[in-house]
Coordinates of C-alpha atoms in Angstrom, one line a residue:
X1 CA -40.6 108.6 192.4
X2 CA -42.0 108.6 188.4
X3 CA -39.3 109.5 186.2
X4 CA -39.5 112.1 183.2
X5 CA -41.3 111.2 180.2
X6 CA -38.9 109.7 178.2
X7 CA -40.7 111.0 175.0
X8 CA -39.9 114.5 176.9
X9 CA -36.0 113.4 177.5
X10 CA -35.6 112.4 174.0
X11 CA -37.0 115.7 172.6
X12 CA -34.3 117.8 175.3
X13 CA -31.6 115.4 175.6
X14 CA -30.7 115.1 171.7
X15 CA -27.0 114.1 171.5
X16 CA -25.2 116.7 168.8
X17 CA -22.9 115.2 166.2
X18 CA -19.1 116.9 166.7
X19 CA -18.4 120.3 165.3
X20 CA -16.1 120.5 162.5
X21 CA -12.2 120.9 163.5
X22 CA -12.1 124.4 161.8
X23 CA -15.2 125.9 163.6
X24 CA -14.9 129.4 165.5
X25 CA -15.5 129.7 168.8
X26 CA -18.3 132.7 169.5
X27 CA -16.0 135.7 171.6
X28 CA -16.2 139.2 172.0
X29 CA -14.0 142.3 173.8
X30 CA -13.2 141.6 176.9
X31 CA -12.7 145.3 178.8
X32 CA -10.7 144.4 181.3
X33 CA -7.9 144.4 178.5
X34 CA -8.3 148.3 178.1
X35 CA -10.0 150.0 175.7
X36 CA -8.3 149.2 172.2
X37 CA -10.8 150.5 169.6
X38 CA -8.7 148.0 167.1
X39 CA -8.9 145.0 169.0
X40 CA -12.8 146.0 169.8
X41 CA -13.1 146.0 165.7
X42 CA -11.2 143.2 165.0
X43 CA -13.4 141.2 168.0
X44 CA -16.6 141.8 165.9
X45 CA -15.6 139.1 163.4
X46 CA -16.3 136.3 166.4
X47 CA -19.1 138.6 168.0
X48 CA -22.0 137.2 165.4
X49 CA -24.9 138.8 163.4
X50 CA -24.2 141.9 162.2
X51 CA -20.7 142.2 163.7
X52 CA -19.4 139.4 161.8
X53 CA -20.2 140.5 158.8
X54 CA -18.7 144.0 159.9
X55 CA -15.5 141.9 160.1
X56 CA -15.6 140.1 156.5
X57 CA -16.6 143.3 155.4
X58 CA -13.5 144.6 156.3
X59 CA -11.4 141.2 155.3
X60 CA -13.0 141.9 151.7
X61 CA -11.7 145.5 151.1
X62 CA -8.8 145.0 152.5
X63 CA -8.3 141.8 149.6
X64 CA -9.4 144.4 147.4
X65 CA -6.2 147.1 148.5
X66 CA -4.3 143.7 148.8
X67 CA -5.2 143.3 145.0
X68 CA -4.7 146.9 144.0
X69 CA -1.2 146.9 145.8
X70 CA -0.1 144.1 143.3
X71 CA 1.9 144.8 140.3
X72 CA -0.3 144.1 137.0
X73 CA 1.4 141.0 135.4
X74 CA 1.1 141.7 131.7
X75 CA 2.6 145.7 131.9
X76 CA 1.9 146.0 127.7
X77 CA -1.7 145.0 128.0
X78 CA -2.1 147.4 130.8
X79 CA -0.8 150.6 129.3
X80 CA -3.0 149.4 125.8
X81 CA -6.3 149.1 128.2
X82 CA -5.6 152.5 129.8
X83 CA -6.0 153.9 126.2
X84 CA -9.2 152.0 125.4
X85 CA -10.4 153.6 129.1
X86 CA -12.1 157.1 128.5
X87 CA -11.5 158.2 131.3
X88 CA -7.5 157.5 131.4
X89 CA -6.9 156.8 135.2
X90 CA -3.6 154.8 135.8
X91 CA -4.1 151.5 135.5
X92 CA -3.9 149.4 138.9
X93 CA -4.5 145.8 139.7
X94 CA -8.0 146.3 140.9
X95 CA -10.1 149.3 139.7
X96 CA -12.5 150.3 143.2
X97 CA -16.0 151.4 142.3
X98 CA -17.7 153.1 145.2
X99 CA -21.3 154.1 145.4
X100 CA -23.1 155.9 148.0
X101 CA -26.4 157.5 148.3
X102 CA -27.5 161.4 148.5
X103 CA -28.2 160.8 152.4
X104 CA -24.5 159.6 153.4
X105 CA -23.3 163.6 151.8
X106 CA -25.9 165.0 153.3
X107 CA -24.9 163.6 157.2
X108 CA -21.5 163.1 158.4
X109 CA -20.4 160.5 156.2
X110 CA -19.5 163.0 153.8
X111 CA -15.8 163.8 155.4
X112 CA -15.8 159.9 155.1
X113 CA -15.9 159.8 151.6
X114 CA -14.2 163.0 151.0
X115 CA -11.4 161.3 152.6
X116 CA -11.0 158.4 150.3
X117 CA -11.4 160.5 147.2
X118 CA -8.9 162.7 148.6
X119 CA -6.0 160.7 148.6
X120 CA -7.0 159.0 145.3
X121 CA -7.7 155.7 147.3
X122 CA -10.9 154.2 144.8
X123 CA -11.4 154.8 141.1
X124 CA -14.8 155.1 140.4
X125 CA -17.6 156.9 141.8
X126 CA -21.1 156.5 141.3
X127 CA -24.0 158.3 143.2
X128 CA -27.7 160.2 143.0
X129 CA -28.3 163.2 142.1
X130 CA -28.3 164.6 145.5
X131 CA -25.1 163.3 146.5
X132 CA -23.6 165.5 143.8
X133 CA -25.7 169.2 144.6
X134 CA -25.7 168.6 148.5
X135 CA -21.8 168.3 148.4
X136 CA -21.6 171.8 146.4
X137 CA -24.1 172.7 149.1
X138 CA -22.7 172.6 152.1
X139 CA -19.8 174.1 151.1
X140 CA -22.1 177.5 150.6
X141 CA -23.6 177.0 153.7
X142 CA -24.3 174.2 156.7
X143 CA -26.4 171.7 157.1
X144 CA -27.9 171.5 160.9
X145 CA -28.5 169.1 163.3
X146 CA -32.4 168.4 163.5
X147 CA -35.3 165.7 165.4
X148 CA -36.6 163.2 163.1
X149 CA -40.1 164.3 165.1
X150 CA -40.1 167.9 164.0
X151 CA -43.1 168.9 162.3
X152 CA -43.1 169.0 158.7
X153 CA -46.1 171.5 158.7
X154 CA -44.3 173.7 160.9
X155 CA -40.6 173.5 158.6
X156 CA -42.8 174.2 155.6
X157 CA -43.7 177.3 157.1
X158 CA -40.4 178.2 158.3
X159 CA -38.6 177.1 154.8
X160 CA -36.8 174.4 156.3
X161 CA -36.1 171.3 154.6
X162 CA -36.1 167.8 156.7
X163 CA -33.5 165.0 155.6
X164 CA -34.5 162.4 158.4
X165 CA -33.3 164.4 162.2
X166 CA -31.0 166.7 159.5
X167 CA -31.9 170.4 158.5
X168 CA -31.2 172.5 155.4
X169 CA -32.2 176.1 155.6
X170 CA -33.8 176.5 152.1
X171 CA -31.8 179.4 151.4
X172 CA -28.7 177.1 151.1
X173 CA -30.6 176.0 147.5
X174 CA -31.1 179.9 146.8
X175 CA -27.5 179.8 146.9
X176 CA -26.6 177.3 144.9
X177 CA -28.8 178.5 142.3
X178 CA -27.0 181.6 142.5
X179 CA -23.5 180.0 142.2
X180 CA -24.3 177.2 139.1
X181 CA -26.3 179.5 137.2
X182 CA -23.2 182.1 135.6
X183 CA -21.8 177.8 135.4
X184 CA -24.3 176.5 133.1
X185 CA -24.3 180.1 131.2
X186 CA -20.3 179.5 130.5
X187 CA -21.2 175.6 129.6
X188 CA -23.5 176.2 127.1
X189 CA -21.7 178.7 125.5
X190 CA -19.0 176.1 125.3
X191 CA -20.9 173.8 123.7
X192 CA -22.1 176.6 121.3
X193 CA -18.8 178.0 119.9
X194 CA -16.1 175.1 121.1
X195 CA -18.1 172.1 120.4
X196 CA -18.0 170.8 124.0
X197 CA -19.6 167.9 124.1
X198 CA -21.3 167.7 127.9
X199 CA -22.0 164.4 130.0
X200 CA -23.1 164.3 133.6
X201 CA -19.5 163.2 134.6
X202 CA -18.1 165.7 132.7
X203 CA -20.7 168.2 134.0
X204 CA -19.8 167.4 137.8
X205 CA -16.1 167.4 136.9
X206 CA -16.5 170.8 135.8
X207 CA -18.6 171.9 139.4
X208 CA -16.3 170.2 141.3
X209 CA -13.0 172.4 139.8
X210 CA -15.6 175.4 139.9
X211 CA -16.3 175.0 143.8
X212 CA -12.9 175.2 144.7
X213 CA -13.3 173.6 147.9
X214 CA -11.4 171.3 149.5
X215 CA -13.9 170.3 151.5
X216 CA -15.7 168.7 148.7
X217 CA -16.0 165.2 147.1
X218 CA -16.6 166.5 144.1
X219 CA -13.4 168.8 144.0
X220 CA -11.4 166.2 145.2
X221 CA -12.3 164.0 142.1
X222 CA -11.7 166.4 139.8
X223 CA -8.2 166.7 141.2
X224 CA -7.7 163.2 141.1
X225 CA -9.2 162.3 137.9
X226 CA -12.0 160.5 139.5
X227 CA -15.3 159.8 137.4
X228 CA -17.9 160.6 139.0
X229 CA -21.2 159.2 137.5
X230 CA -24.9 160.3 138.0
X231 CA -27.2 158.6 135.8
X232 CA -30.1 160.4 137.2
X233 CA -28.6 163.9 137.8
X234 CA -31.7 165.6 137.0
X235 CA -33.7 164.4 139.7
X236 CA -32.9 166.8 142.5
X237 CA -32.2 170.5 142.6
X238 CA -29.3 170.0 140.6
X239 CA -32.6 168.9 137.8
X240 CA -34.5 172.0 139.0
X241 CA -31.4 174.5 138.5
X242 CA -31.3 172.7 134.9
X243 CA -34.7 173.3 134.7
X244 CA -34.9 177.0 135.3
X245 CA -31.8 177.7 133.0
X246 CA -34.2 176.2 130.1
X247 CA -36.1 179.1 130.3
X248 CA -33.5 181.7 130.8
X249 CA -30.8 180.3 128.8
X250 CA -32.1 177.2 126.6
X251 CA -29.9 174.7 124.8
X252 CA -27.5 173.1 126.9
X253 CA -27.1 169.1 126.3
X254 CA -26.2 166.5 128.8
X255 CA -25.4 163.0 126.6
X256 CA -26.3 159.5 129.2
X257 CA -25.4 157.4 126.1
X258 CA -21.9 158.2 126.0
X259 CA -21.3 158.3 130.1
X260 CA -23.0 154.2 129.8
X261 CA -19.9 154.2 127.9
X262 CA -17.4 155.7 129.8
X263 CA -18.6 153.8 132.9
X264 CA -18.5 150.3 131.2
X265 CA -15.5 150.9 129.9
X266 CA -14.2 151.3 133.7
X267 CA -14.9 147.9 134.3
X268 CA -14.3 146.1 130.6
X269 CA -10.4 147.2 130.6
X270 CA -9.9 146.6 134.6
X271 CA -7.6 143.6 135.6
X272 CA -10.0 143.1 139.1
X273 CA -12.6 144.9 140.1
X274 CA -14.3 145.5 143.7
X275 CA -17.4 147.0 144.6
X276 CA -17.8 149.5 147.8
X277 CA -21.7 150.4 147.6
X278 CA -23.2 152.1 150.5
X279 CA -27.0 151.7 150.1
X280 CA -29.5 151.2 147.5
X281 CA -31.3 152.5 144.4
X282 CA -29.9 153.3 141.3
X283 CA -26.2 153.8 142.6
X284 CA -26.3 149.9 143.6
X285 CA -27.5 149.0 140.4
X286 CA -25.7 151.1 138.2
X287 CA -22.0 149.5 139.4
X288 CA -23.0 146.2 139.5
X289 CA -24.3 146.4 136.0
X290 CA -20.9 147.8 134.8
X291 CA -19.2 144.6 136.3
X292 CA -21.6 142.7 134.7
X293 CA -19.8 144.2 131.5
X294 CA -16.5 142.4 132.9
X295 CA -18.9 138.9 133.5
X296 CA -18.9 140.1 137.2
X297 CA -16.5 141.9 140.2
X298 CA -14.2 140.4 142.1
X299 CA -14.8 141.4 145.0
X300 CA -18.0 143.2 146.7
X301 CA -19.2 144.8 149.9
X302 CA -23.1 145.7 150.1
X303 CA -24.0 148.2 153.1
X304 CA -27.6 148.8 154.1
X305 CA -30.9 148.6 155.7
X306 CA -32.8 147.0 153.0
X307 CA -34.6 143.2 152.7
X308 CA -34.8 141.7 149.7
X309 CA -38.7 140.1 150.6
X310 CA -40.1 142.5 148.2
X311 CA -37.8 142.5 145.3
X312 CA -36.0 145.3 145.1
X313 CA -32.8 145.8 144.2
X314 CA -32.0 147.8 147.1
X315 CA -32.5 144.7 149.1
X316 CA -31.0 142.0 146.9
X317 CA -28.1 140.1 148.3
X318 CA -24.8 139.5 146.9
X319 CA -25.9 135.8 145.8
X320 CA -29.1 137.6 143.4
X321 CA -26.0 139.3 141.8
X322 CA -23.8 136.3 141.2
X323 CA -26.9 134.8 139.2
X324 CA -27.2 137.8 136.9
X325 CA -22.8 137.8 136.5
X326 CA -22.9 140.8 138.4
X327 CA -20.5 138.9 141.0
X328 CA -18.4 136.5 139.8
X329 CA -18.9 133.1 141.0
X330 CA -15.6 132.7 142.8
X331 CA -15.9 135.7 144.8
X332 CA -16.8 135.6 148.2
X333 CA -19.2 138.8 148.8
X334 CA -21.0 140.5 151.9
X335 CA -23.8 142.7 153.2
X336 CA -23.7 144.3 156.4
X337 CA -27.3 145.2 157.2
X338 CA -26.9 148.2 159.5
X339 CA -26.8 152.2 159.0
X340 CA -23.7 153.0 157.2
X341 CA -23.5 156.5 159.6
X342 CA -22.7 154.0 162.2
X343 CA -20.3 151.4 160.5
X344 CA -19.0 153.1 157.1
X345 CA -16.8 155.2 159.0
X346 CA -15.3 152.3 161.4
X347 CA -14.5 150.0 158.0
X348 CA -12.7 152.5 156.1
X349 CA -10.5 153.0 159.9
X350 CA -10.0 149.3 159.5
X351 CA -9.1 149.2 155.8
X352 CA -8.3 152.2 154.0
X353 CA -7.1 154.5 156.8
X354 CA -5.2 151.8 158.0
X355 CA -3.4 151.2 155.0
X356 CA -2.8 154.4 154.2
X357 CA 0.8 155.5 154.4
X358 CA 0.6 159.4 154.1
X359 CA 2.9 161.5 151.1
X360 CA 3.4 164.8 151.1
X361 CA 0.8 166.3 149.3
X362 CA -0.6 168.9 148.4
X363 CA -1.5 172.1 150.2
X364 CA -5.6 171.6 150.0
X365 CA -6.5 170.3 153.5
X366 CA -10.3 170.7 154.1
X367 CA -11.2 174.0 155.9
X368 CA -14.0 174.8 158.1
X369 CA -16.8 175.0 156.3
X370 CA -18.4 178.7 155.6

């Protein structure tokens, strides 16, 4: 009998060198242990792709609570930095920016994030536009479960607005107009007899203690002294609403130059810094070029869908932001690539939530929404 090619057997039969001493063993959940949703997270670090980095996405924040947990060494330099800090948060070990896009308040995600800013848990927030107005939003009325195959056509005739398979009725922006309108009329006159000097992060401040809500983000920053930053709060309906009161009301002044300030400044006078952005755009960009201020954060987690084969800064890995001191160079980053409706709200279980040790607090637990 002729035996195999041995040009064949050499190609299939190639002897591997010995794995390293320290390598980890590929293993997943094994259901016949019962159904522990922690030990199902926790497996995910051994599962590969995705899953593993789900798992040192959730080693990362939790070094970044680790860090924030830690007294500050030099107490005096602390208290001085708070001062040179605008926006005069108490000064922890590691100052948490968090970014998110208008999508994330629009869907489910939102009692996510309402959560965190709740109980004070990150520092800094920046979003779009519409992660501001569709927060006010739905707390005037709902936003409805939809088809991402629906018709666009067909909701244009109806006055229905898509957001992917989500619905908003477009009277919920009739209402809003009707709610921020007598706001902007008070604002400007403000700034016309008091000399109030208006930012985007002050303006959203002021909505959020004007909503009233706990069910909002933006009310729970307020309450917490949590900037919240919008660099492009004009493009969305908030922008049209600011339009409209031109012409019925002109005059009233938003200044970007001195919020650039106030959000440097968050990440100049920090001891550490780590970076929670979930998705792309101008959020992602606007925190890591605040860290670049600092020479780069500490620590980072990147959540979304994006590539980085066109160039985008939506799709740029962690490494593209070490080269630009975005990142520090000692840090040890990740990007989970997967929708963050399906794996934001299982990391902050595994981090935040399980961290959290509860206080009595005050009486504002989030209501059904109207």
């Amino acid at each position: 009998m002729a035996s195999a090619p041995s040009l064949a057997k050499d190609a299939v039969l190639v002897k591997s060198s010995e794995m390293p001493k320290d390598s980890v063993e590929v293993k997943g959940y094994d259901f016949n242990n019962g159904i522990d949703y922690h030990a199902l997270l926790e497996s995910y670090k051994t599962s590969g792709f995705q899953a593993t980095n789900f798992g040192l996405a959730v080693d990362e924040i939790n070094k970044m609570l680790k860090k924030k947990s830690e007294p500050i060494e030099n107490e005096e330099e602390a208290d001085t930095r708070v001062e040179l800090n605008p926006c005069h948060r108490k000064k922890t070990n590691c100052t948490i920016f968090l970014g998110f896009t208008s999508n994330l308040i629009s869907a489910g995600v939102r009692e996510t994030l309402r959560y965190l800013v709740q109980h004070d848990m990150v520092d800094c927030i920046v979003t779009t536009a519409g992660g501001i107005e569709e927060d006010f939003i739905k707390c005037l009325a709902p936003t409805y479960l939809g088809d991402f195959q629906l018709q666009g056509r067909s909701l244009r005739e109806k006055g229905i607005n898509r957001i992917g398979n989500l619905l908003v009725p477009n009277d919920n922006y009739c209402k809003f107009e009707d709610w921020i309108f007598p706001i902007l009329d008070q604002m400007l006159k403000e700034q016309q007899t008091e000399g109030v000097h208006w930012t985007p992060s002050k303006m959203i401040a002021r909505l959020g203690k004007e909503i009233d809500n706990p069910n909002s983000v933006c009310y729970w920053a307020y309450k917490n002294d949590i900037p919240v930053f919008c660099p492009a709060l004009t493009d969305g309906s908030i922008g049209d609403m600011l339009y409209f009161h031109s012409y019925k009301n002109p005059g009233i002044v938003l200044d970007i130059v001195e919020d650039i300030r106030r959000i440097n400044s968050q990440a100049v006078y920090a001891q550490n810094t780590g970076m929670i952005i979930v998705g792309g755009g101008l959020m992602k960009h606007h925190i890591c070029n605040a860290n670049l201020m600092r020479n780069g954060a500490d620590y980072a987690v990147y959540i979304n869908t994006a590539s980085e084969f066109d160039g985008s800064d939506s799709g740029a890995r962690p490494d593209e932001a070490i080269s630009w001191g975005k990142i520090r160079k000692t840090a040890s980053p990740v990007k989970v690539y997967a929708d963050a409706t399906l794996v934001f709200p299982l990391i902050v279980a595994e981090t935040f939530a399980r961290n959290f040790k509860p206080t009595p607090v005050k009486d504002d637990t989030p209501q059904k929404e109207k």
